[in-house]
Amino acid sequence: MFVLKLVLVACAVLVKCDAAFVDTLTKCSIQNDECLSNFYESSLRKIGSVGIPEINMPPIDPYKITNVTVKVLDVVTVTMTDGVLRGLSKCKSLKYHMDLKKRTVVQEFVCNLSIIGNIVIEGSSPAVQGIFGAPSIDGVGTGKVKLEKLFFRFDFPLIPFKKEDGEVYFKILNKNIKYKYDVKKVIFEAEKLMVGSEDISKVVIPYLNNNYEIMLQIIGPEFFKKGKDIFVDVYNMFIGRISTKNYLSENLSYLVD
Ligand SMILES: *[C@@H]1O[C@H](CO)[C@@H](O)[C@H](O)[C@H]1NC(C)=O
Ligand SMILES: *[C@@H]1O[C@H](CO)[C@@H](O)[C@H](O)[C@H]1NC(C)=O
Ligand SMILES: *[C@@H]1O[C@H](CO)[C@@H](O)[C@H](O)[C@H]1NC(C)=O
């Protein structure tokens, strides 16, 4: 009986050890920017396409995108009804700096990303008549956008909170995030963009690719605002599920007591 119990305990421990993501982490001091930068980059890799079931962290690569709408000059709206974003798990972390006194973080990433999915194009305005020769357009198709060397800088307050387990966790709020972005190159592709019975992709796609800098100025702000939302979502899913004691060497209990 005693032996059996021992075996059961050993198994339980072994299984736990095998799966324990938190035990594989190197603890970083809050002041060690490089260590924390590496922590975030390696965590993105580990989450990847499988997630971290132990902390209920879902996969992030691909990351599902639904109903994202971009308005182009109030003429047409382009909505990606369902799509996927690929490449998040391979982003490089360029910089991480936490100011615990001010409770703020500055974080920078560079990523190569691609977004592919079904899109719906809609528009009805005098401008549509002028461009397309019809009072309204209503199109569907499959679109793809590749973003090469996308640089993102986030500057945000970090909010400590305590969970029922008594441990300290962090979270961020979407509304207080300042962000900047820059992208080296954008490549648009489309299988078919049907407006009525006409496939306009052969006309629209070369135009977009030849004018991607202008397009970025037009659709960039809304597009990258969505990028910020994704950052907040992924950040909170991860950092809200892993206690600071697992990755920070300082005891932060005093922040929430
Ligand atoms: C996306 O929009 C469509 C049409 O408006 C709606 O049927 C669908 O439920 C939406 N999906 C999500 C995830 O919001
Ligand atoms: C992005 O792609 C370029 C070349 O295609 C490569 O040199 C660079 O290392 C990649 N960057 C990341 C963050 O994957
Ligand atoms: C952290 O500090 C609190 C007091 O603020 C203390 O009760 C707790 O035992 C400390 N935890 C560790 C792991 O040292």
PDB file of C-alpha atoms and ligand atoms in Angstrom:
ATOM      1  CA  MET A   1       0.000   0.000   0.000  1.00  0.00           C
ATOM      2  CA  PHE A   2       2.755   2.376   1.000  1.00  0.00           C
ATOM      3  CA  VAL A   3       4.755   1.540  -2.155  1.00  0.00           C
ATOM      4  CA  LEU A   4       1.712   2.104  -4.325  1.00  0.00           C
ATOM      5  CA  LYS A   5       1.153   5.504  -2.767  1.00  0.00           C
ATOM      6  CA  LEU A   6       4.781   6.406  -3.340  1.00  0.00           C
ATOM      7  CA  VAL A   7       4.534   5.425  -7.001  1.00  0.00           C
ATOM      8  CA  LEU A   8       1.382   7.475  -7.421  1.00  0.00           C
ATOM      9  CA  VAL A   9       3.017  10.510  -5.836  1.00  0.00           C
ATOM     10  CA  ALA A  10       6.144  10.075  -7.971  1.00  0.00           C
ATOM     11  CA  CYS A  11       4.037   9.866 -11.139  1.00  0.00           C
ATOM     12  CA  ALA A  12       2.084  12.935 -10.208  1.00  0.00           C
ATOM     13  CA  VAL A  13       5.310  14.796  -9.576  1.00  0.00           C
ATOM     14  CA  LEU A  14       6.931  13.553 -12.782  1.00  0.00           C
ATOM     15  CA  VAL A  15       3.964  14.454 -14.930  1.00  0.00           C
ATOM     16  CA  LYS A  16       3.906  17.865 -13.366  1.00  0.00           C
ATOM     17  CA  CYS A  17       7.655  18.338 -13.863  1.00  0.00           C
ATOM     18  CA  ASP A  18       7.375  17.336 -17.483  1.00  0.00           C
ATOM     19  CA  ALA A  19       4.717  19.939 -18.184  1.00  0.00           C
ATOM     20  CA  ALA A  20       5.860  22.725 -15.900  1.00  0.00           C
ATOM     21  CA  PHE A  21       6.543  25.639 -18.203  1.00  0.00           C
ATOM     22  CA  VAL A  22       6.986  27.978 -15.247  1.00  0.00           C
ATOM     23  CA  ASP A  23       9.837  25.847 -13.913  1.00  0.00           C
ATOM     24  CA  THR A  24      11.784  26.273 -17.138  1.00  0.00           C
ATOM     25  CA  LEU A  25      11.905  30.051 -16.747  1.00  0.00           C
ATOM     26  CA  THR A  26      14.945  32.005 -15.694  1.00  0.00           C
ATOM     27  CA  LYS A  27      13.967  34.692 -13.238  1.00  0.00           C
ATOM     28  CA  CYS A  28      14.956  38.198 -14.273  1.00  0.00           C
ATOM     29  CA  SER A  29      15.496  41.244 -12.123  1.00  0.00           C
ATOM     30  CA  ILE A  30      13.127  44.081 -12.994  1.00  0.00           C
ATOM     31  CA  GLN A  31      16.219  46.154 -13.760  1.00  0.00           C
ATOM     32  CA  ASN A  32      17.602  43.618 -16.228  1.00  0.00           C
ATOM     33  CA  ASP A  33      16.128  44.819 -19.535  1.00  0.00           C
ATOM     34  CA  GLU A  34      17.996  42.301 -21.650  1.00  0.00           C
ATOM     35  CA  CYS A  35      16.904  39.334 -19.535  1.00  0.00           C
ATOM     36  CA  LEU A  36      13.249  40.432 -19.706  1.00  0.00           C
ATOM     37  CA  SER A  37      13.475  41.142 -23.417  1.00  0.00           C
ATOM     38  CA  ASN A  38      14.731  37.572 -23.903  1.00  0.00           C
ATOM     39  CA  PHE A  39      11.960  36.269 -21.658  1.00  0.00           C
ATOM     40  CA  TYR A  40       9.288  37.809 -23.901  1.00  0.00           C
ATOM     41  CA  GLU A  41      10.938  36.685 -27.124  1.00  0.00           C
ATOM     42  CA  SER A  42      11.442  33.107 -25.971  1.00  0.00           C
ATOM     43  CA  SER A  43       7.897  33.015 -24.572  1.00  0.00           C
ATOM     44  CA  LEU A  44       6.510  33.979 -27.993  1.00  0.00           C
ATOM     45  CA  ARG A  45       8.445  31.041 -29.474  1.00  0.00           C
ATOM     46  CA  LYS A  46       7.194  28.638 -26.820  1.00  0.00           C
ATOM     47  CA  ILE A  47       3.562  29.715 -27.155  1.00  0.00           C
ATOM     48  CA  GLY A  48       3.814  29.399 -30.944  1.00  0.00           C
ATOM     49  CA  SER A  49       1.290  27.121 -32.626  1.00  0.00           C
ATOM     50  CA  VAL A  50       0.561  24.944 -29.583  1.00  0.00           C
ATOM     51  CA  GLY A  51       0.138  27.401 -26.733  1.00  0.00           C
ATOM     52  CA  ILE A  52       0.986  26.570 -23.130  1.00  0.00           C
ATOM     53  CA  PRO A  53      -1.850  24.348 -21.880  1.00  0.00           C
ATOM     54  CA  GLU A  54      -0.490  24.377 -18.332  1.00  0.00           C
ATOM     55  CA  ILE A  55      -1.414  28.051 -17.971  1.00  0.00           C
ATOM     56  CA  ASN A  56      -4.370  27.901 -20.417  1.00  0.00           C
ATOM     57  CA  MET A  57      -2.447  30.001 -22.910  1.00  0.00           C
ATOM     58  CA  PRO A  58      -3.911  29.421 -26.375  1.00  0.00           C
ATOM     59  CA  PRO A  59      -1.759  29.251 -29.525  1.00  0.00           C
ATOM     60  CA  ILE A  60      -0.927  32.598 -31.153  1.00  0.00           C
ATOM     61  CA  ASP A  61       0.511  31.508 -34.491  1.00  0.00           C
ATOM     62  CA  PRO A  62      -1.722  31.589 -36.461  1.00  0.00           C
ATOM     63  CA  TYR A  63      -3.802  34.204 -34.671  1.00  0.00           C
ATOM     64  CA  LYS A  64      -7.452  34.430 -35.787  1.00  0.00           C
ATOM     65  CA  ILE A  65      -8.788  37.708 -37.087  1.00  0.00           C
ATOM     66  CA  THR A  66     -12.522  38.325 -37.507  1.00  0.00           C
ATOM     67  CA  ASN A  67     -14.411  41.331 -38.819  1.00  0.00           C
ATOM     68  CA  VAL A  68     -11.606  43.851 -39.063  1.00  0.00           C
ATOM     69  CA  THR A  69     -12.715  46.866 -41.044  1.00  0.00           C
ATOM     70  CA  VAL A  70     -10.535  49.458 -42.723  1.00  0.00           C
ATOM     71  CA  LYS A  71     -11.993  52.555 -44.319  1.00  0.00           C
ATOM     72  CA  VAL A  72     -10.204  53.880 -47.373  1.00  0.00           C
ATOM     73  CA  LEU A  73     -10.706  57.643 -47.629  1.00  0.00           C
ATOM     74  CA  ASP A  74     -14.405  57.313 -46.771  1.00  0.00           C
ATOM     75  CA  VAL A  75     -14.878  55.816 -50.229  1.00  0.00           C
ATOM     76  CA  VAL A  76     -14.802  52.097 -49.611  1.00  0.00           C
ATOM     77  CA  THR A  77     -14.629  49.908 -46.554  1.00  0.00           C
ATOM     78  CA  VAL A  78     -12.644  46.730 -46.683  1.00  0.00           C
ATOM     79  CA  THR A  79     -13.577  44.126 -44.082  1.00  0.00           C
ATOM     80  CA  MET A  80     -11.658  40.970 -43.392  1.00  0.00           C
ATOM     81  CA  THR A  81     -14.494  38.753 -42.224  1.00  0.00           C
ATOM     82  CA  ASP A  82     -12.287  35.880 -41.210  1.00  0.00           C
ATOM     83  CA  GLY A  83      -8.575  35.585 -41.571  1.00  0.00           C
ATOM     84  CA  VAL A  84      -5.368  34.535 -39.928  1.00  0.00           C
ATOM     85  CA  LEU A  85      -2.268  36.399 -38.911  1.00  0.00           C
ATOM     86  CA  ARG A  86       0.969  34.451 -39.144  1.00  0.00           C
ATOM     87  CA  GLY A  87       4.404  35.203 -37.766  1.00  0.00           C
ATOM     88  CA  LEU A  88       3.677  36.553 -34.281  1.00  0.00           C
ATOM     89  CA  SER A  89       5.643  33.809 -32.565  1.00  0.00           C
ATOM     90  CA  LYS A  90       8.767  34.689 -34.553  1.00  0.00           C
ATOM     91  CA  CYS A  91       8.850  38.376 -33.646  1.00  0.00           C
ATOM     92  CA  LYS A  92      12.133  39.655 -32.282  1.00  0.00           C
ATOM     93  CA  SER A  93      12.095  41.652 -29.090  1.00  0.00           C
ATOM     94  CA  LEU A  94      14.328  44.691 -29.583  1.00  0.00           C
ATOM     95  CA  LYS A  95      13.853  46.453 -26.300  1.00  0.00           C
ATOM     96  CA  TYR A  96      12.188  46.079 -22.941  1.00  0.00           C
ATOM     97  CA  HIS A  97      12.320  48.554 -20.115  1.00  0.00           C
ATOM     98  CA  MET A  98      10.192  48.590 -16.995  1.00  0.00           C
ATOM     99  CA  ASP A  99      10.060  51.602 -14.708  1.00  0.00           C
ATOM    100  CA  LEU A 100       8.552  50.132 -11.569  1.00  0.00           C
ATOM    101  CA  LYS A 101       8.278  53.494  -9.783  1.00  0.00           C
ATOM    102  CA  LYS A 102       6.167  54.937 -12.582  1.00  0.00           C
ATOM    103  CA  ARG A 103       4.705  51.483 -13.320  1.00  0.00           C
ATOM    104  CA  THR A 104       5.328  51.840 -17.026  1.00  0.00           C
ATOM    105  CA  VAL A 105       6.905  49.685 -19.698  1.00  0.00           C
ATOM    106  CA  VAL A 106       8.445  50.481 -23.053  1.00  0.00           C
ATOM    107  CA  GLN A 107       8.676  47.530 -25.388  1.00  0.00           C
ATOM    108  CA  GLU A 108       9.775  47.234 -29.006  1.00  0.00           C
ATOM    109  CA  PHE A 109       9.396  44.417 -31.497  1.00  0.00           C
ATOM    110  CA  VAL A 110      10.231  43.743 -35.104  1.00  0.00           C
ATOM    111  CA  CYS A 111       8.202  41.145 -37.005  1.00  0.00           C
ATOM    112  CA  ASN A 112       7.606  39.728 -40.448  1.00  0.00           C
ATOM    113  CA  LEU A 113       3.883  39.093 -40.613  1.00  0.00           C
ATOM    114  CA  SER A 114       1.316  37.935 -43.100  1.00  0.00           C
ATOM    115  CA  ILE A 115      -2.431  38.259 -42.983  1.00  0.00           C
ATOM    116  CA  ILE A 116      -4.649  36.180 -45.226  1.00  0.00           C
ATOM    117  CA  GLY A 117      -8.400  35.845 -45.312  1.00  0.00           C
ATOM    118  CA  ASN A 118     -11.746  36.513 -46.901  1.00  0.00           C
ATOM    119  CA  ILE A 119     -12.535  40.124 -47.540  1.00  0.00           C
ATOM    120  CA  VAL A 120     -15.639  42.091 -48.339  1.00  0.00           C
ATOM    121  CA  ILE A 121     -15.415  45.448 -50.126  1.00  0.00           C
ATOM    122  CA  GLU A 122     -18.303  47.861 -49.860  1.00  0.00           C
ATOM    123  CA  GLY A 123     -18.837  51.434 -50.848  1.00  0.00           C
ATOM    124  CA  SER A 124     -21.480  53.824 -51.995  1.00  0.00           C
ATOM    125  CA  SER A 125     -20.755  57.495 -52.417  1.00  0.00           C
ATOM    126  CA  PRO A 126     -20.335  60.004 -55.232  1.00  0.00           C
ATOM    127  CA  ALA A 127     -16.625  59.148 -55.187  1.00  0.00           C
ATOM    128  CA  VAL A 128     -17.405  55.491 -55.883  1.00  0.00           C
ATOM    129  CA  GLN A 129     -19.392  56.546 -58.927  1.00  0.00           C
ATOM    130  CA  GLY A 130     -16.394  58.555 -60.118  1.00  0.00           C
ATOM    131  CA  ILE A 131     -13.836  55.774 -59.630  1.00  0.00           C
ATOM    132  CA  PHE A 132     -15.790  52.651 -60.458  1.00  0.00           C
ATOM    133  CA  GLY A 133     -18.483  54.057 -62.744  1.00  0.00           C
ATOM    134  CA  ALA A 134     -21.254  52.622 -60.595  1.00  0.00           C
ATOM    135  CA  PRO A 135     -23.094  54.181 -57.659  1.00  0.00           C
ATOM    136  CA  SER A 136     -22.026  51.431 -55.312  1.00  0.00           C
ATOM    137  CA  ILE A 137     -19.644  48.510 -55.178  1.00  0.00           C
ATOM    138  CA  ASP A 138     -19.994  45.297 -53.313  1.00  0.00           C
ATOM    139  CA  GLY A 139     -17.205  42.808 -53.729  1.00  0.00           C
ATOM    140  CA  VAL A 140     -15.792  39.692 -52.171  1.00  0.00           C
ATOM    141  CA  GLY A 141     -12.521  37.832 -52.425  1.00  0.00           C
ATOM    142  CA  THR A 142      -9.445  36.505 -50.745  1.00  0.00           C
ATOM    143  CA  GLY A 143      -6.744  38.930 -49.788  1.00  0.00           C
ATOM    144  CA  LYS A 144      -3.270  38.717 -48.389  1.00  0.00           C
ATOM    145  CA  VAL A 145      -0.984  41.339 -46.911  1.00  0.00           C
ATOM    146  CA  LYS A 146       2.659  40.727 -46.100  1.00  0.00           C
ATOM    147  CA  LEU A 147       4.399  43.113 -43.748  1.00  0.00           C
ATOM    148  CA  GLU A 148       8.169  43.006 -43.866  1.00  0.00           C
ATOM    149  CA  LYS A 149      10.188  44.288 -40.946  1.00  0.00           C
ATOM    150  CA  LEU A 150       7.275  45.740 -39.083  1.00  0.00           C
ATOM    151  CA  PHE A 151       8.579  47.737 -36.131  1.00  0.00           C
ATOM    152  CA  PHE A 152       6.255  48.309 -33.185  1.00  0.00           C
ATOM    153  CA  ARG A 153       6.953  50.362 -30.071  1.00  0.00           C
ATOM    154  CA  PHE A 154       4.531  50.242 -27.142  1.00  0.00           C
ATOM    155  CA  ASP A 155       4.597  52.520 -24.131  1.00  0.00           C
ATOM    156  CA  PHE A 156       2.083  51.530 -21.457  1.00  0.00           C
ATOM    157  CA  PRO A 157       1.200  51.464 -17.757  1.00  0.00           C
ATOM    158  CA  LEU A 158       1.564  48.097 -16.089  1.00  0.00           C
ATOM    159  CA  ILE A 159      -1.060  47.271 -13.506  1.00  0.00           C
ATOM    160  CA  PRO A 160      -0.237  44.826 -10.723  1.00  0.00           C
ATOM    161  CA  PHE A 161      -3.087  42.773  -9.260  1.00  0.00           C
ATOM    162  CA  LYS A 162      -3.529  39.870  -6.905  1.00  0.00           C
ATOM    163  CA  LYS A 163      -5.338  36.653  -7.764  1.00  0.00           C
ATOM    164  CA  GLU A 164      -7.079  34.187  -5.430  1.00  0.00           C
ATOM    165  CA  ASP A 165      -3.836  32.227  -5.272  1.00  0.00           C
ATOM    166  CA  GLY A 166      -2.372  35.230  -3.415  1.00  0.00           C
ATOM    167  CA  GLU A 167       0.256  35.817  -6.106  1.00  0.00           C
ATOM    168  CA  VAL A 168       1.012  39.037  -7.979  1.00  0.00           C
ATOM    169  CA  TYR A 169       0.199  39.296 -11.679  1.00  0.00           C
ATOM    170  CA  PHE A 170       0.358  42.123 -14.201  1.00  0.00           C
ATOM    171  CA  LYS A 171      -2.129  43.344 -16.779  1.00  0.00           C
ATOM    172  CA  ILE A 172      -2.382  46.229 -19.212  1.00  0.00           C
ATOM    173  CA  LEU A 173      -5.320  48.370 -20.310  1.00  0.00           C
ATOM    174  CA  ASN A 174      -5.925  48.977 -23.981  1.00  0.00           C
ATOM    175  CA  LYS A 175      -6.909  52.619 -23.595  1.00  0.00           C
ATOM    176  CA  ASN A 176      -3.650  53.865 -22.092  1.00  0.00           C
ATOM    177  CA  ILE A 177      -1.244  52.507 -24.665  1.00  0.00           C
ATOM    178  CA  LYS A 178       0.907  54.778 -26.760  1.00  0.00           C
ATOM    179  CA  TYR A 179       2.346  53.171 -29.839  1.00  0.00           C
ATOM    180  CA  LYS A 180       4.451  53.869 -32.892  1.00  0.00           C
ATOM    181  CA  TYR A 181       5.046  51.759 -35.942  1.00  0.00           C
ATOM    182  CA  ASP A 182       7.111  51.649 -39.051  1.00  0.00           C
ATOM    183  CA  VAL A 183       7.178  49.081 -41.807  1.00  0.00           C
ATOM    184  CA  LYS A 184       9.854  48.507 -44.455  1.00  0.00           C
ATOM    185  CA  LYS A 185       7.669  46.955 -47.094  1.00  0.00           C
ATOM    186  CA  VAL A 186       4.069  45.916 -47.616  1.00  0.00           C
ATOM    187  CA  ILE A 187       3.032  43.434 -50.272  1.00  0.00           C
ATOM    188  CA  PHE A 188      -0.609  42.987 -51.229  1.00  0.00           C
ATOM    189  CA  GLU A 189      -1.899  39.900 -52.971  1.00  0.00           C
ATOM    190  CA  ALA A 190      -5.392  38.763 -53.885  1.00  0.00           C
ATOM    191  CA  GLU A 191      -6.807  35.644 -55.430  1.00  0.00           C
ATOM    192  CA  LYS A 192      -9.996  37.169 -56.649  1.00  0.00           C
ATOM    193  CA  LEU A 193     -11.740  40.400 -55.851  1.00  0.00           C
ATOM    194  CA  MET A 194     -15.089  40.117 -57.497  1.00  0.00           C
ATOM    195  CA  VAL A 195     -17.100  43.279 -57.953  1.00  0.00           C
ATOM    196  CA  GLY A 196     -20.188  42.191 -59.791  1.00  0.00           C
ATOM    197  CA  SER A 197     -18.883  39.720 -62.345  1.00  0.00           C
ATOM    198  CA  GLU A 198     -15.540  41.455 -62.720  1.00  0.00           C
ATOM    199  CA  ASP A 199     -12.304  40.388 -61.080  1.00  0.00           C
ATOM    200  CA  ILE A 200     -10.693  43.698 -60.151  1.00  0.00           C
ATOM    201  CA  SER A 201      -7.654  42.134 -58.456  1.00  0.00           C
ATOM    202  CA  LYS A 202      -5.449  42.432 -61.577  1.00  0.00           C
ATOM    203  CA  VAL A 203      -6.000  46.178 -61.516  1.00  0.00           C
ATOM    204  CA  VAL A 204      -6.192  46.856 -57.803  1.00  0.00           C
ATOM    205  CA  ILE A 205      -3.290  44.727 -56.565  1.00  0.00           C
ATOM    206  CA  PRO A 206      -0.543  46.231 -58.780  1.00  0.00           C
ATOM    207  CA  TYR A 207      -1.907  49.657 -57.895  1.00  0.00           C
ATOM    208  CA  LEU A 208      -1.723  48.904 -54.175  1.00  0.00           C
ATOM    209  CA  ASN A 209       1.795  47.485 -54.443  1.00  0.00           C
ATOM    210  CA  ASN A 210       3.087  50.409 -56.477  1.00  0.00           C
ATOM    211  CA  ASN A 211       1.573  52.839 -54.019  1.00  0.00           C
ATOM    212  CA  TYR A 212       1.971  51.018 -50.737  1.00  0.00           C
ATOM    213  CA  GLU A 213       3.531  54.021 -49.018  1.00  0.00           C
ATOM    214  CA  ILE A 214       0.476  56.130 -49.787  1.00  0.00           C
ATOM    215  CA  MET A 215      -1.800  53.230 -48.841  1.00  0.00           C
ATOM    216  CA  LEU A 216       0.010  52.993 -45.523  1.00  0.00           C
ATOM    217  CA  GLN A 217      -0.692  56.632 -44.830  1.00  0.00           C
ATOM    218  CA  ILE A 218      -4.334  56.093 -45.661  1.00  0.00           C
ATOM    219  CA  ILE A 219      -5.104  52.775 -44.005  1.00  0.00           C
ATOM    220  CA  GLY A 220      -2.116  52.545 -41.655  1.00  0.00           C
ATOM    221  CA  PRO A 221      -3.624  54.274 -38.611  1.00  0.00           C
ATOM    222  CA  GLU A 222      -6.685  52.011 -38.447  1.00  0.00           C
ATOM    223  CA  PHE A 223      -4.756  48.953 -39.455  1.00  0.00           C
ATOM    224  CA  PHE A 224      -2.062  49.340 -36.812  1.00  0.00           C
ATOM    225  CA  LYS A 225      -4.602  50.252 -34.159  1.00  0.00           C
ATOM    226  CA  LYS A 226      -5.820  46.699 -34.669  1.00  0.00           C
ATOM    227  CA  GLY A 227      -2.189  45.618 -34.253  1.00  0.00           C
ATOM    228  CA  LYS A 228      -2.159  47.331 -30.882  1.00  0.00           C
ATOM    229  CA  ASP A 229      -5.387  45.517 -29.892  1.00  0.00           C
ATOM    230  CA  ILE A 230      -3.763  42.193 -30.777  1.00  0.00           C
ATOM    231  CA  PHE A 231      -0.708  43.096 -28.704  1.00  0.00           C
ATOM    232  CA  VAL A 232      -2.922  43.857 -25.679  1.00  0.00           C
ATOM    233  CA  ASP A 233      -4.895  40.648 -26.152  1.00  0.00           C
ATOM    234  CA  VAL A 234      -1.825  38.403 -26.410  1.00  0.00           C
ATOM    235  CA  TYR A 235       0.021  40.268 -23.653  1.00  0.00           C
ATOM    236  CA  ASN A 236      -2.830  39.944 -21.163  1.00  0.00           C
ATOM    237  CA  MET A 237      -3.569  36.328 -22.042  1.00  0.00           C
ATOM    238  CA  PHE A 238       0.028  35.487 -21.262  1.00  0.00           C
ATOM    239  CA  ILE A 239       1.134  37.843 -18.524  1.00  0.00           C
ATOM    240  CA  GLY A 240      -2.226  37.673 -16.747  1.00  0.00           C
ATOM    241  CA  ARG A 241      -1.791  33.903 -16.410  1.00  0.00           C
ATOM    242  CA  ILE A 242       1.732  33.679 -15.123  1.00  0.00           C
ATOM    243  CA  SER A 243       2.559  35.005 -11.703  1.00  0.00           C
ATOM    244  CA  THR A 244       5.427  37.496 -11.379  1.00  0.00           C
ATOM    245  CA  LYS A 245       7.176  35.164  -8.932  1.00  0.00           C
ATOM    246  CA  ASN A 246       7.796  32.811 -11.850  1.00  0.00           C
ATOM    247  CA  TYR A 247       9.758  35.247 -13.993  1.00  0.00           C
ATOM    248  CA  LEU A 248      10.815  38.133 -11.752  1.00  0.00           C
ATOM    249  CA  SER A 249      13.365  37.794  -8.962  1.00  0.00           C
ATOM    250  CA  GLU A 250      11.924  40.644  -6.871  1.00  0.00           C
ATOM    251  CA  ASN A 251       9.084  39.946  -4.431  1.00  0.00           C
ATOM    252  CA  LEU A 252       6.303  42.287  -5.577  1.00  0.00           C
ATOM    253  CA  SER A 253       3.745  41.411  -2.881  1.00  0.00           C
ATOM    254  CA  TYR A 254       4.057  44.932  -1.486  1.00  0.00           C
ATOM    255  CA  LEU A 255       2.467  46.328  -4.676  1.00  0.00           C
ATOM    256  CA  VAL A 256      -0.864  44.683  -3.938  1.00  0.00           C
ATOM    257  CA  ASP A 257      -0.926  44.279  -0.148  1.00  0.00           C
TER     258      ASP A 257
HETATM  259  C1  LIG B   1     -18.682  39.035 -38.121  1.00  0.00           C
HETATM  260  O1  LIG B   1     -19.714  39.723 -38.806  1.00  0.00           O
HETATM  261  C2  LIG B   1     -20.725  38.875 -39.333  1.00  0.00           C
HETATM  262  C3  LIG B   1     -21.681  39.710 -40.157  1.00  0.00           C
HETATM  263  O2  LIG B   1     -21.939  40.954 -39.581  1.00  0.00           O
HETATM  264  C4  LIG B   1     -21.439  38.180 -38.165  1.00  0.00           C
HETATM  265  O3  LIG B   1     -22.411  37.287 -38.655  1.00  0.00           O
HETATM  266  C5  LIG B   1     -20.401  37.402 -37.366  1.00  0.00           C
HETATM  267  O4  LIG B   1     -21.002  36.842 -36.208  1.00  0.00           O
HETATM  268  C6  LIG B   1     -19.258  38.305 -36.924  1.00  0.00           C
HETATM  269  N1  LIG B   1     -18.241  37.495 -36.271  1.00  0.00           N
HETATM  270  C7  LIG B   1     -17.699  37.836 -35.102  1.00  0.00           C
HETATM  271  C8  LIG B   1     -16.705  36.874 -34.532  1.00  0.00           C
HETATM  272  O5  LIG B   1     -17.964  38.876 -34.513  1.00  0.00           O
HETATM  273  C1  LIG B   2      12.352  39.260 -41.710  1.00  0.00           C
HETATM  274  O1  LIG B   2      12.736  38.807 -43.001  1.00  0.00           O
HETATM  275  C2  LIG B   2      14.017  39.258 -43.412  1.00  0.00           C
HETATM  276  C3  LIG B   2      14.295  38.787 -44.827  1.00  0.00           C
HETATM  277  O2  LIG B   2      13.177  38.306 -45.462  1.00  0.00           O
HETATM  278  C4  LIG B   2      15.078  38.723 -42.461  1.00  0.00           C
HETATM  279  O3  LIG B   2      16.339  39.233 -42.817  1.00  0.00           O
HETATM  280  C5  LIG B   2      14.753  39.171 -41.040  1.00  0.00           C
HETATM  281  O4  LIG B   2      15.666  38.576 -40.129  1.00  0.00           O
HETATM  282  C6  LIG B   2      13.349  38.765 -40.668  1.00  0.00           C
HETATM  283  N1  LIG B   2      13.026  39.349 -39.367  1.00  0.00           N
HETATM  284  C7  LIG B   2      12.346  38.686 -38.419  1.00  0.00           C
HETATM  285  C8  LIG B   2      12.062  39.420 -37.170  1.00  0.00           C
HETATM  286  O5  LIG B   2      11.959  37.538 -38.567  1.00  0.00           O
HETATM  287  C1  LIG B   3       7.029  38.393  -0.208  1.00  0.00           C
HETATM  288  O1  LIG B   3       6.779  39.463   0.681  1.00  0.00           O
HETATM  289  C2  LIG B   3       5.650  39.259   1.533  1.00  0.00           C
HETATM  290  C3  LIG B   3       5.474  40.510   2.385  1.00  0.00           C
HETATM  291  O2  LIG B   3       5.292  41.625   1.575  1.00  0.00           O
HETATM  292  C4  LIG B   3       5.852  38.025   2.392  1.00  0.00           C
HETATM  293  O3  LIG B   3       4.715  37.787   3.178  1.00  0.00           O
HETATM  294  C5  LIG B   3       6.120  36.828   1.500  1.00  0.00           C
HETATM  295  O4  LIG B   3       6.425  35.686   2.277  1.00  0.00           O
HETATM  296  C6  LIG B   3       7.257  37.097   0.544  1.00  0.00           C
HETATM  297  N1  LIG B   3       7.381  35.994  -0.388  1.00  0.00           N
HETATM  298  C7  LIG B   3       8.528  35.362  -0.633  1.00  0.00           C
HETATM  299  C8  LIG B   3       8.486  34.251  -1.609  1.00  0.00           C
HETATM  300  O5  LIG B   3       9.580  35.685  -0.102  1.00  0.00           O
END
